Amino acid sequence: MRAAAIAAIVAASTLVAVPSHAEDDDSTSLHLVTLRGPGTAGRQGAAAPDVVAQRMLALQADLLDDIGAGDPVYQWTTALNGFAVELTEAQHEALVGDDRVALVEENAVRPLARVASAPAGSATRPDRRADRTGGAGTVIGFVDTGIDPASAAFSEVAALGRTPRRFAGSCTDAPDDGGWAETDCSAKVVGAQFYVDGFGADALRSASALSPRDTDGHGTASASIAAGTSDVAVRSGQHRLGRFSGVAPRARIAVYKACWSAPDPDDDGCATADLVAAIDRATSDRVDVLNLSVGGPSGTIDTVERALLGATEAGIVVTAAAGNSGSAAYAAHPSPWVITVGASMSARRVGAVVAANGPRLEGAMAATAPVRPAPLVLGEDAAAPGVSRADAAICAPGSLDARKVHEAVVLCERGDVARVEKSMTVRLADGAGMVLVNTAAGSTDADLHAVPTVHLSARDGRALRAWASDRRRPEVRLVSVGRERAPLRVARFSSGGDPTWSVIKPDLVAPGTGVLAATTDGWDVVSGTSTATAHVSGVAALLLSHRRNTPAEVRSALLTSTTPIGRQSGLRGGTGQVRISRVPPIAYLVDPRHYRGWLVGRRADLDLPQALMRTGRLVVRRTITNTGPRPLWLTTHLVGFDSPVHITPSAGLVRPGRTMTFTISLPAAPRATDKGTVAWNSAHGDETRLAVVITR
């Protein structure tokens, strides 16, 4: 029995140790092993959590002894009861057949849910009604690539308000290998840990820091979007981008670095063993919101999902990214206890190329400072000595002749070279600005360029070339137009839900394209369902900062107070676009114990604020709760259905703290997929909306 190891680990929920191998010569691989039953977060009974944890560790030790395995890499007792250990094939088979074990799976690396480029917009400021509290008293935990604590986005310019009551985390100290000291934490960044044994320290890029410090930028961006300090002046190079605020500027931040960079960027990602270790620690630390910007498999409940259930059982609102595979894969995180977030298109920053006595052509532009009338030079006509016209046309590094480009606006073609590298080429050749033109169909992007830049479509690029070809000395201005409000729609890359699953995924969408965020290098525009997830995490913190709101009420409010997305609601956009609002006194409350029942096969209707109906399941029941202080007379109306949907009862009086159960039914299976909303309204103006998708 590993008595000494057990005694050493009882004080903490997560153990990081040096992995060892079985004594035989069989090859081993790292596996995640989950035992039956919940971790301490989901345990009911009078026994103290540390006593329960000791029992779990004793059982884990027995299992490891029975199969002759080495010491575990990680052990978990809070979010779930399990461990990560190197196993031979025979040891793996022995655990799979053990009645004490619920799941055994091999460690795997998952990608972060970001995209390389997407139409750019601007950061969304929180609703003014929420600014008074701004997430005060809450802690958002980020399982990501770490954080840059020196970023202006995490300064303590604004008063943070009351101290979080339940947070029990701490800040690690890794000054030698990671350049991180305990003093890097602050009143804003209140916790920081890192987990690398699943990914492997020997698999890291040389520039990676073995500490919570972010060397990638993704974790810093997520934290700034959700909880960046309010009213921060943003300047990037020559760009003045106004004032920045995270969605919940007074929320605190706890960092759980579990995502890493490899020498080959294709190998970047987050090992599942590290993810579970980070989730287990965040659950033990009792964060209020847990943000996971990592994709994953759809249609299966794996170890990561089981750990997130433990976090939910601990009273944490869990948000996770749907993934960026578009129609190539279904949305990740299919469990009902996770708020899975898709991405919607953000407002686009627009600029214009104004030709002297010629056309005015609008495109994407981040810069706000104009470029005064200047000569327009085609890149291929300004090739440096010894450089091909083809390289100069795309403004490849070092391809432009400064004598021809000096104080001119250069027309550069998109392709082969990163967009921002093209503008740097123009800047190094003393150019005043750039017009970036597509050569084929594609997005236009408001990147943070080295010189003011307008990015035009291929058609407008051809129009500009045609105008310039008729002029001896073509001259243009670049001006900022502002932001263009496009119709609300789901981003093409955002993964949709599985029609054969039992719940609607994603649950909702949020702005996820071209959002302004802090990074390790200053500021950037970022895109992806991870960006959208951070937005929803901030909204959850805002709602939780009102102490009367419970996590279950907040989960309900996030989904029932959305803005509809028309035809893209349902399996593309979930219940709709998140919006900041008060928590209505009408809620769908799910006891976390019912989530665990769902996990083990008791698939009776959960009181989720959504319903996925299909042939063989044409009747579902939901229970609505009056969480307010006064009786509510509720009436229902249906929106958007083509099918003859029936609600029984369609009205009723619900007293404070009481419930009303109703059924949603169809007399027959629909001929085609259908969707709509069941809305309940009170005489006091309250409304809550339940999204329904009906498939064949």
XYZ file of C-alpha atoms in Angstrom, residues 238-689:
452
model
C 0.427 53.706 -35.189
C -3.089 52.559 -34.340
C -5.184 54.321 -31.716
C -8.053 51.936 -31.078
C -9.957 53.798 -28.383
C -10.708 52.473 -24.903
C -10.874 48.795 -23.982
C -12.896 46.946 -21.387
C -13.442 43.289 -20.681
C -17.006 42.082 -20.302
C -16.654 41.748 -16.507
C -13.882 44.244 -15.684
C -14.064 43.767 -11.912
C -13.874 39.981 -11.966
C -10.675 38.383 -10.703
C -8.657 35.906 -12.755
C -7.246 32.496 -11.853
C -4.901 30.852 -14.355
C -4.508 27.100 -14.919
C -1.999 26.712 -17.737
C -2.489 23.372 -19.470
C -1.923 24.264 -23.149
C 1.524 24.421 -24.697
C 3.517 25.237 -27.834
C 5.633 22.609 -29.605
C 8.515 23.079 -32.076
C 6.046 22.280 -34.873
C 2.939 24.503 -34.504
C 0.818 21.618 -35.790
C 1.655 19.824 -32.530
C 0.521 22.682 -30.263
C -2.325 21.933 -27.897
C -3.523 20.696 -24.553
C -2.992 17.154 -23.257
C -6.124 15.686 -21.726
C -4.210 14.595 -18.603
C -3.115 18.194 -18.043
C -6.627 19.499 -18.755
C -8.185 17.213 -16.157
C -5.497 18.154 -13.623
C -6.207 21.844 -14.239
C -9.985 21.358 -13.971
C -9.550 19.369 -10.760
C -7.433 22.126 -9.202
C -9.820 24.882 -10.343
C -12.690 22.919 -8.800
C -10.762 22.559 -5.541
C -9.961 26.302 -5.642
C -13.690 27.042 -6.028
C -13.624 29.479 -8.918
C -17.033 30.888 -9.846
C -16.757 30.467 -13.630
C -14.518 28.000 -15.474
C -13.523 28.873 -19.056
C -12.240 26.069 -21.304
C -11.221 27.292 -24.772
C -10.419 23.810 -26.020
C -12.270 21.697 -28.545
C -12.743 17.977 -28.353
C -14.731 15.013 -29.588
C -18.477 15.244 -30.051
C -21.046 12.623 -29.156
C -19.043 11.123 -26.304
C -18.594 11.834 -22.609
C -14.888 11.437 -21.937
C -12.689 12.120 -18.928
C -12.572 15.874 -19.554
C -16.388 16.033 -19.638
C -16.588 13.996 -16.427
C -14.198 16.424 -14.746
C -16.348 19.338 -15.912
C -19.339 17.616 -14.303
C -17.439 17.672 -11.028
C -16.834 21.392 -11.487
C -20.565 21.928 -12.038
C -21.339 19.892 -8.925
C -19.081 22.278 -7.013
C -21.294 25.238 -7.982
C -19.157 26.462 -10.889
C -20.634 27.787 -14.146
C -18.682 25.948 -16.858
C -18.260 27.386 -20.374
C -16.449 25.649 -23.229
C -15.792 26.211 -26.928
C -17.864 24.437 -29.569
C -14.860 24.158 -31.895
C -13.908 25.690 -35.233
C -14.447 22.811 -37.662
C -17.582 24.266 -39.233
C -19.592 21.578 -41.003
C -16.665 19.120 -40.860
C -17.397 18.116 -37.248
C -20.160 18.438 -34.696
C -19.832 20.767 -31.715
C -17.542 19.668 -28.901
C -18.552 19.325 -25.260
C -21.894 17.564 -25.779
C -22.684 17.219 -22.070
C -25.722 19.063 -20.654
C -23.760 20.467 -17.699
C -21.423 22.467 -19.959
C -22.498 25.724 -21.632
C -21.089 25.097 -25.100
C -20.452 28.316 -27.009
C -20.416 28.913 -30.747
C -19.208 32.043 -32.532
C -21.220 34.752 -34.250
C -19.940 37.403 -36.606
C -18.841 40.648 -34.962
C -19.201 44.172 -36.264
C -16.516 44.933 -38.844
C -14.114 47.893 -38.726
C -14.416 49.655 -42.072
C -12.113 52.009 -43.956
C -12.067 53.441 -47.452
C -9.642 54.072 -50.283
C -10.620 57.457 -51.716
C -9.138 57.955 -55.170
C -8.554 61.490 -56.412
C -11.262 62.138 -59.024
C -12.047 58.436 -58.849
C -13.881 55.706 -56.931
C -14.372 55.401 -53.179
C -13.847 51.753 -52.231
C -14.624 50.415 -48.756
C -12.913 47.510 -47.023
C -11.658 46.334 -43.642
C -9.443 48.767 -41.698
C -8.331 48.766 -38.068
C -6.452 52.067 -38.050
C -8.312 55.240 -37.118
C -5.648 57.716 -38.248
C -6.091 58.727 -41.928
C -3.446 58.789 -44.637
C -3.403 62.127 -46.425
C -3.310 62.249 -50.230
C -0.337 60.203 -51.365
C 0.835 58.535 -54.574
C -0.523 55.023 -55.184
C 2.267 52.639 -56.163
C 1.694 49.084 -57.360
C 3.942 46.655 -55.531
C 5.238 45.048 -58.732
C 6.281 48.485 -60.028
C 8.403 49.112 -56.920
C 10.565 45.991 -56.893
C 13.936 46.390 -55.202
C 17.057 45.622 -57.282
C 17.388 41.890 -57.814
C 13.823 41.150 -56.678
C 11.220 39.661 -59.011
C 8.058 41.574 -59.832
C 6.051 38.629 -58.491
C 7.645 38.930 -55.045
C 7.192 42.696 -55.028
C 3.529 42.313 -56.039
C 2.826 40.404 -52.806
C 5.130 42.730 -50.820
C 7.340 39.912 -49.611
C 9.888 40.919 -46.950
C 12.665 43.056 -48.439
C 11.029 43.201 -51.887
C 10.271 46.951 -52.158
C 12.560 49.773 -53.252
C 12.399 52.603 -50.687
C 13.174 55.189 -53.407
C 9.908 54.301 -55.165
C 7.787 53.685 -52.049
C 8.807 56.648 -49.872
C 5.648 58.311 -48.435
C 3.445 56.431 -50.937
C 0.496 54.074 -50.486
C 1.460 50.647 -51.825
C -0.997 48.207 -53.423
C -0.043 44.694 -52.290
C -1.678 41.444 -53.353
C -2.817 38.921 -50.766
C -1.121 35.519 -50.643
C 2.053 33.567 -49.749
C 3.105 36.011 -47.010
C 1.250 36.830 -43.773
C -0.872 39.961 -44.154
C 0.825 41.895 -41.351
C 4.254 41.031 -42.762
C 3.295 42.798 -45.990
C 2.535 46.028 -44.146
C 5.842 45.736 -42.286
C 7.582 45.499 -45.658
C 5.850 48.730 -46.683
C 6.822 50.426 -43.434
C 10.488 49.411 -43.711
C 10.508 50.905 -47.212
C 9.155 54.206 -45.773
C 5.675 53.766 -47.235
C 2.791 55.778 -45.759
C 0.078 53.146 -46.081
C -1.037 49.965 -47.814
C -4.003 48.786 -49.843
C -4.213 45.012 -49.513
C -6.255 43.381 -52.290
C -7.590 39.856 -52.608
C -6.858 38.056 -55.856
C -9.753 35.617 -55.409
C -12.839 35.215 -53.244
C -11.990 35.498 -49.548
C -12.426 37.440 -46.338
C -11.297 41.011 -45.764
C -9.605 41.467 -42.395
C -8.992 44.465 -40.144
C -5.578 43.379 -38.866
C -3.337 45.586 -36.751
C -0.905 46.501 -39.510
C 2.441 48.299 -39.323
C 1.029 51.125 -41.492
C -2.605 52.182 -42.004
C -4.151 49.593 -44.317
C -7.438 49.074 -46.125
C -8.128 45.475 -47.166
C -10.284 45.295 -50.333
C -12.144 42.469 -52.034
C -10.864 41.100 -55.338
C -13.533 43.006 -57.284
C -12.704 46.333 -55.654
C -9.014 45.621 -56.090
C -9.530 45.211 -59.828
C -11.513 48.464 -59.914
C -8.673 50.311 -58.170
C -6.096 48.887 -60.575
C -8.227 49.849 -63.575
C -8.543 53.422 -62.298
C -4.817 53.680 -61.554
C -3.851 52.381 -65.016
C -5.504 55.462 -66.601
C -3.536 57.931 -64.452
C 0.051 59.097 -64.779
C 0.308 59.854 -61.051
C -2.616 58.176 -59.256
C -3.223 59.591 -55.787
C -5.378 58.200 -52.965
C -6.388 58.841 -49.360
C -7.070 56.203 -46.690
C -9.812 57.075 -44.214
C -11.485 55.289 -41.321
C -15.254 54.905 -41.695
C -16.060 53.239 -38.367
C -17.861 50.018 -37.642
C -20.277 48.272 -39.962
C -23.162 46.479 -38.285
C -23.833 43.322 -40.252
C -26.945 41.140 -39.770
C -26.553 38.761 -36.826
C -25.329 35.387 -38.082
C -23.228 32.429 -37.007
C -19.598 32.368 -38.157
C -18.976 29.843 -40.897
C -16.204 28.123 -38.928
C -18.350 27.607 -35.796
C -19.272 23.937 -35.341
C -22.950 23.001 -35.150
C -24.775 20.328 -33.197
C -25.488 16.639 -33.770
C -29.173 16.043 -34.629
C -28.996 12.499 -33.220
C -27.756 13.637 -29.793
C -30.037 14.206 -26.802
C -29.391 17.931 -26.227
C -28.939 20.986 -28.450
C -25.345 22.050 -29.013
C -23.969 24.666 -29.075
C -26.094 26.125 -26.292
C -25.681 29.688 -27.569
C -23.329 31.919 -29.549
C -21.339 35.082 -28.802
C -19.147 37.516 -30.778
C -16.244 35.470 -32.105
C -14.639 37.212 -35.088
C -12.053 39.973 -35.056
C -12.455 40.826 -31.376
C -9.898 43.213 -29.875
C -7.894 41.533 -27.110
C -4.650 41.810 -25.201
C -1.854 39.414 -26.123
C 1.711 38.834 -25.019
C 2.870 41.352 -27.644
C 0.384 44.082 -26.805
C -2.945 43.993 -28.651
C -4.432 42.037 -31.518
C -7.718 41.060 -33.114
C -8.607 37.417 -32.409
C -11.230 35.018 -33.683
C -12.679 31.620 -32.866
C -15.173 29.916 -30.606
C -12.624 30.377 -27.810
C -13.101 34.135 -28.228
C -16.864 33.684 -27.978
C -16.488 31.447 -24.915
C -14.503 34.114 -23.075
C -17.300 36.600 -23.762
C -19.893 34.262 -22.226
C -17.631 33.654 -19.215
C -17.577 37.392 -18.605
C -21.363 37.587 -18.846
C -21.686 34.711 -16.358
C -19.413 36.569 -13.913
C -21.547 39.700 -14.281
C -24.682 37.763 -13.400
C -23.035 35.903 -10.503
C -21.770 39.172 -9.028
C -25.331 39.787 -7.874
C -25.178 37.598 -4.785
C -28.791 36.508 -4.932
C -28.224 34.722 -8.251
C -27.312 31.036 -8.000
C -25.214 29.148 -10.582
C -28.291 27.215 -11.711
C -30.227 30.452 -12.219
C -27.330 31.953 -14.174
C -27.065 28.893 -16.427
C -30.777 29.212 -17.140
C -30.630 32.982 -17.714
C -27.736 32.732 -20.178
C -29.786 30.479 -22.443
C -33.273 31.934 -21.968
C -32.385 35.624 -22.420
C -30.628 35.403 -25.773
C -31.267 37.317 -28.986
C -32.718 35.022 -31.690
C -30.645 34.435 -34.820
C -33.562 33.564 -37.063
C -32.923 30.583 -39.296
C -29.553 29.862 -37.698
C -30.938 29.155 -34.241
C -31.099 25.527 -33.170
C -28.258 23.242 -34.193
C -26.202 26.118 -35.675
C -26.728 28.899 -33.161
C -28.284 27.198 -30.136
C -30.752 29.392 -28.297
C -29.309 32.534 -29.910
C -26.802 35.313 -29.257
C -25.833 35.980 -25.641
C -26.890 39.336 -24.253
C -26.216 40.923 -20.868
C -29.391 41.290 -18.860
C -30.738 40.723 -15.402
C -31.603 37.212 -14.317
C -35.376 36.863 -14.810
C -37.466 35.409 -11.951
C -38.444 32.480 -14.190
C -35.864 29.715 -14.422
C -35.212 26.147 -15.501
C -33.239 24.745 -12.562
C -31.284 21.511 -12.816
C -30.071 19.830 -9.634
C -26.456 18.738 -10.327
C -27.359 15.280 -9.020
C -29.651 14.916 -12.031
C -26.714 15.570 -14.355
C -24.923 12.598 -12.821
C -28.060 10.521 -13.254
C -28.013 11.482 -16.937
C -24.360 10.411 -17.103
C -25.047 6.896 -15.814
C -27.973 6.333 -18.147
C -31.000 7.781 -16.406
C -31.898 9.932 -19.403
C -35.203 11.256 -18.084
C -35.874 14.860 -19.073
C -33.568 17.350 -17.408
C -35.066 20.794 -16.838
C -32.789 22.315 -19.458
C -33.807 25.614 -21.111
C -33.800 23.801 -24.468
C -35.280 20.624 -25.961
C -34.201 18.364 -28.828
C -37.167 16.308 -30.040
C -37.239 13.615 -32.700
C -39.191 10.594 -33.876
C -39.767 8.370 -30.865
C -39.432 11.322 -28.500
C -42.274 13.637 -29.432
C -43.232 14.553 -25.866
C -40.872 16.291 -23.429
C -41.529 17.752 -20.002
C -40.031 20.786 -18.399
C -40.471 22.361 -14.988
C -40.270 26.111 -14.603
C -39.554 27.739 -11.225
C -40.564 31.124 -9.839
C -37.324 32.362 -8.249
C -38.690 35.835 -7.514
C -40.439 37.350 -4.471
C -43.983 37.613 -5.876
C -46.549 35.351 -7.558
C -46.375 35.222 -11.353
C -49.233 34.586 -13.730
C -47.496 32.987 -16.722
C -48.778 32.580 -20.251
C -47.022 30.986 -23.182
C -46.753 31.667 -26.878
C -44.920 29.844 -29.650
C -42.557 31.478 -32.132
C -41.178 30.103 -35.379
C -42.629 26.574 -35.555
C -44.023 25.097 -38.766
C -45.155 21.957 -36.909
C -48.342 21.839 -34.750
C -46.594 22.066 -31.372
C -48.794 21.886 -28.267
C -48.001 23.217 -24.762
C -49.974 21.842 -21.811
C -50.853 23.766 -19.691
C -50.490 27.009 -21.617
C -50.937 29.280 -18.580
C -50.806 29.136 -14.799
C -50.138 30.899 -11.525
C -46.744 30.126 -9.964
C -46.108 31.337 -6.441
C -42.624 32.305 -5.143
C -40.423 29.251 -4.793
C -42.983 26.991 -6.482
C -42.890 25.256 -9.840
C -45.077 24.482 -12.822
C -44.523 21.429 -15.028
C -45.615 21.549 -18.655
C -45.333 19.294 -21.695
C -44.242 20.065 -25.231
C -45.768 17.613 -27.692
C -46.312 16.888 -31.375
C -49.104 14.683 -32.701
C -46.812 13.199 -35.371
C -43.224 13.316 -36.575
C -42.426 16.377 -38.717
C -41.754 16.017 -42.422
C -38.586 18.087 -42.098
C -36.397 19.526 -39.367
C -38.233 22.241 -37.489
C -37.318 24.667 -34.747
C -38.850 27.415 -32.684
C -39.195 28.934 -29.250
C -41.535 28.364 -26.321
C -41.746 31.745 -24.580
C -43.270 32.269 -21.132
C -44.319 35.773 -20.144
C -45.503 37.206 -16.852
C -47.923 40.063 -16.279
C -44.950 42.052 -14.912
C -43.085 41.974 -18.240
C -40.726 39.082 -17.478
C -39.925 36.678 -20.300
C -37.981 33.466 -20.602
C -37.459 31.568 -23.871
